[in-house]
Short mmCIF file of C-alpha atoms in Angstrom, two decimals:
data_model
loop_
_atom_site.label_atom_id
_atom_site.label_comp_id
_atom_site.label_asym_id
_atom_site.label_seq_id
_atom_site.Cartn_x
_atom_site.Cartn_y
_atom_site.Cartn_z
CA UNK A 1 43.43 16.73 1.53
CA UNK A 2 45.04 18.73 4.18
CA UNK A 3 44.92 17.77 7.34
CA UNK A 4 44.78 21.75 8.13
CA UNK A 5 46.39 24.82 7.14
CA UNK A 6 47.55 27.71 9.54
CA UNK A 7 49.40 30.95 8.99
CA UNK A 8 50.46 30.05 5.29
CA UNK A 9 51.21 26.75 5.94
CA UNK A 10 49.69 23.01 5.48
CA UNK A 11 50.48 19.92 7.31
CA UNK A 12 49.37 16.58 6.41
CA UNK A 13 49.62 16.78 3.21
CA UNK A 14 51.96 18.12 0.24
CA UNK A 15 54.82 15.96 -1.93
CA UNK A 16 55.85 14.45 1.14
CA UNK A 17 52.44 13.40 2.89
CA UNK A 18 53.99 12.58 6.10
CA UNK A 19 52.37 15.13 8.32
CA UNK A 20 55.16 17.86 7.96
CA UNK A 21 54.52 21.86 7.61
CA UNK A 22 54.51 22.79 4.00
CA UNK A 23 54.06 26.47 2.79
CA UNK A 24 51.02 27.12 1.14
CA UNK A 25 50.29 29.42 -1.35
CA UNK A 26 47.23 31.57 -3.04
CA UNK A 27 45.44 34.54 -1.84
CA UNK A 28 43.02 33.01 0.80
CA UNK A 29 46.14 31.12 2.56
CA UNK A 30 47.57 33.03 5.10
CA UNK A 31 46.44 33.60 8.51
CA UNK A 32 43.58 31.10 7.70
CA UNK A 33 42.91 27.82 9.99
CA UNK A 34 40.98 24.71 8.21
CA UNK A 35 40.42 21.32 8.08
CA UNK A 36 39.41 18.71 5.70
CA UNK A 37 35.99 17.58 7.99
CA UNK A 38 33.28 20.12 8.92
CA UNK A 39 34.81 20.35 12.76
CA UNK A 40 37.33 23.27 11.22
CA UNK A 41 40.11 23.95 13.98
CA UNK A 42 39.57 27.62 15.73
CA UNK A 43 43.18 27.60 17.70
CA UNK A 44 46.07 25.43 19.09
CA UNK A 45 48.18 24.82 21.47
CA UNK A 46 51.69 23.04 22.33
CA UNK A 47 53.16 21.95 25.51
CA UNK A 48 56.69 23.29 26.10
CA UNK A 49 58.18 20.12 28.21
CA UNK A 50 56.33 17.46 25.91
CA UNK A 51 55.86 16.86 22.11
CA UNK A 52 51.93 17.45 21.92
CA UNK A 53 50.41 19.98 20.10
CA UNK A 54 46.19 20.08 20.62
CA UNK A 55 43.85 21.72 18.23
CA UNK A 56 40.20 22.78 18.88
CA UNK A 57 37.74 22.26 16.82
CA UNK A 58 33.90 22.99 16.85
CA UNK A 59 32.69 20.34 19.31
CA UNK A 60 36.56 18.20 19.83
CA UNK A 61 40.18 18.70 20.65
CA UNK A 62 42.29 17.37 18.28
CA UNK A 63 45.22 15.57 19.79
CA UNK A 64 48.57 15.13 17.99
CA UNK A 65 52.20 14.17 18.71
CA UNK A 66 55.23 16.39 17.17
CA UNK A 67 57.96 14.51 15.53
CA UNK A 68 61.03 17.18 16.70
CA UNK A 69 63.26 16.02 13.66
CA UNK A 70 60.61 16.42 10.70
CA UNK A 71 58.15 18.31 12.22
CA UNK A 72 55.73 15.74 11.46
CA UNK A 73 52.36 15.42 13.09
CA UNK A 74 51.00 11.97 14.28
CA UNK A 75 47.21 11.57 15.03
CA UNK A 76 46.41 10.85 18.48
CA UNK A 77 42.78 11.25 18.33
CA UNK A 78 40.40 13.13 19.52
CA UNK A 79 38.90 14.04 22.72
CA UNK A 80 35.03 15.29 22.47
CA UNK A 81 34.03 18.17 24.05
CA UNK A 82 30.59 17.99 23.30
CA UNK A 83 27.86 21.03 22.46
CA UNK A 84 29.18 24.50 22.76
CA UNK A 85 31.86 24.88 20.42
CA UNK A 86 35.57 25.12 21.78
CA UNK A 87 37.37 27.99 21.48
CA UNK A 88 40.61 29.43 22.97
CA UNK A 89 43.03 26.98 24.18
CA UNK A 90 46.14 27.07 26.67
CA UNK A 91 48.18 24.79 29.13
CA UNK A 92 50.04 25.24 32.27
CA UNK A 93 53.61 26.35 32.19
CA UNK A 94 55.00 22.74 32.95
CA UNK A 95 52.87 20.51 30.07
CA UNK A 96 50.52 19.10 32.88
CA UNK A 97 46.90 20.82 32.25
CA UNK A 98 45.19 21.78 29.40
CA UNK A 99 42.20 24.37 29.22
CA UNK A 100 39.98 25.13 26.85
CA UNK A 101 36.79 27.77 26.63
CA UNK A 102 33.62 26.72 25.39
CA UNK A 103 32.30 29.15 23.64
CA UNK A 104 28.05 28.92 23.64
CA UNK A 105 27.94 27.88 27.07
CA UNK A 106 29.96 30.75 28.84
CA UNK A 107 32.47 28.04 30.10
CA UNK A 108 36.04 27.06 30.25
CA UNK A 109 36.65 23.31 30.65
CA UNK A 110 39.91 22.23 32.47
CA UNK A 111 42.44 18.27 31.63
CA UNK A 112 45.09 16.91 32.82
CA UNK A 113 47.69 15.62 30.01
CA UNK A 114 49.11 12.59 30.33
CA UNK A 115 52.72 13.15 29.67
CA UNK A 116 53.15 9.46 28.02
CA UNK A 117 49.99 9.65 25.97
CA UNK A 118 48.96 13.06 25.13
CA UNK A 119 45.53 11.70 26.37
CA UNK A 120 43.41 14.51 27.96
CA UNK A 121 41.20 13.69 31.71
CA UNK A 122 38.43 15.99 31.90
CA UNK A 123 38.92 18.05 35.40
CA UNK A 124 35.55 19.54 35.17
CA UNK A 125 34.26 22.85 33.85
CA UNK A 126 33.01 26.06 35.42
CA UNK A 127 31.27 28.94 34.48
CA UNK A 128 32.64 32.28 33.11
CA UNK A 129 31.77 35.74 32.82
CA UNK A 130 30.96 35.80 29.59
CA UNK A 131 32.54 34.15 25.91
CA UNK A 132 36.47 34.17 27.19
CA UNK A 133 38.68 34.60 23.88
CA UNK A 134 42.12 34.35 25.46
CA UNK A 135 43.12 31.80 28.52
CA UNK A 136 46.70 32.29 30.13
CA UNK A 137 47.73 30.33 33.50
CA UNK A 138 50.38 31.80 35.62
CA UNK A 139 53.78 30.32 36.33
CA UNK A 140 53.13 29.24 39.75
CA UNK A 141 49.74 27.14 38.33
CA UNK A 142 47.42 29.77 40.50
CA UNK A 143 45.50 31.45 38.47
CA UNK A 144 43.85 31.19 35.05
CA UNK A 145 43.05 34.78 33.41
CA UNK A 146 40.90 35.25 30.63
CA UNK A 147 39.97 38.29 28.26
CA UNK A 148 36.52 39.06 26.72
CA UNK A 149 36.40 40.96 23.42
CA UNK A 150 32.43 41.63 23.75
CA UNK A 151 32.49 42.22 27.68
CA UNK A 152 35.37 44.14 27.57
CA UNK A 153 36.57 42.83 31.11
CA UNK A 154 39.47 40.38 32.15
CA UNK A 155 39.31 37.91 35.02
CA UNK A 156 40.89 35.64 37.10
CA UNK A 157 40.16 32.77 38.33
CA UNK A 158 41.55 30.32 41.06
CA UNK A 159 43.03 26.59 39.87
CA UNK A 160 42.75 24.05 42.55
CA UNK A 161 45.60 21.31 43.76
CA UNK A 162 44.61 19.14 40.63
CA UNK A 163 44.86 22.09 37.94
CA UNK A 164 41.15 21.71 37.82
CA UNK A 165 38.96 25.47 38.08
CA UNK A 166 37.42 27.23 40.69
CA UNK A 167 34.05 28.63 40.82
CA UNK A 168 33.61 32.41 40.28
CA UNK A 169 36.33 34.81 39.74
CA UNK A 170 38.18 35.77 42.06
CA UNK A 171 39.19 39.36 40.34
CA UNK A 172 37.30 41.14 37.65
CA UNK A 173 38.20 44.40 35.54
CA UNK A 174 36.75 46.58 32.75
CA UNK A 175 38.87 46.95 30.03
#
């Protein structure tokens, strides 16, 4: 079985089985994220200065390594999240941080990557405005925005020294 299938294309599984991106085909294939288990992967993300791509899942973050040359993924594991349900997931510019919304508790949850692992330290969580559905962090590691499809507002809010979040927005608009 797949290990899962995004935007037309399977990895994990195919002639080759060795974890490398194979086109799939059939009506219900493009555009559409799953997974062999029941915790079905809602987004992804990859570090730019590091070889670690992380998927989330209903209640985990999946943690693989990239193989540059094949393309291949290697299983690193998985780092639970625990009740909610994670959603949207991005990093800091430089690889370092890794944050993830959890979507039934109004949250977004905040690691540190370890660039020789991929292994992900929990930084803490705070509470959002509402069910955040896109994260970005600035260049300068400042400031993590969000967007909210069923609020219809974006805000920011502060990152401390560690990467880890701040309490309460510090900026908040209607969209």
């Amino acid at each position: 079985a797949p290990l899962l299938s995004a935007c037309g294309g399977t990895v994990g599984s195919g002639a080759r089985g060795d974890g490398a991106v194979t086109p799939d085909s059939g009506p219900d294939s493009a555009g559409v994220v799953k997974d062999a288990s029941a915790d079905a992967p809602v987004d992804a993300a990859a570090t730019p200065t590091v070889d670690y791509v992380y998927v989330a899942a209903d209640s985990s973050i999946h943690r693989f390594r990239v193989n540059r040359e094949s393309g291949a993924l290697e299983s690193l594991g998985t780092t639970a999240v625990g009740a909610g349900g994670v959603g949207a997931l991005t990093h800091a510019a430089d690889g370092s941080r890794l944050y993830a919304t959890v979507r039934n508790t109004s949250s977004v949850r905040a690691y540190s990557i370890d660039a020789a692992t991929g292994d992900l330290s929990d930084l803490g969580a705070v509470t959002v405005d509402g069910g955040a559905v896109y994260l970005a962090v600035d260049s300068a590691r400042k400031w993590l925005l969000s967007a909210y499809f069923s609020d219809d507002v974006a805000a920011v809010y502060g990152l401390s020294a560690n990467g880890g979040l701040e309490s309460g927005s510090v900026s908040d608009i209607a969209t």
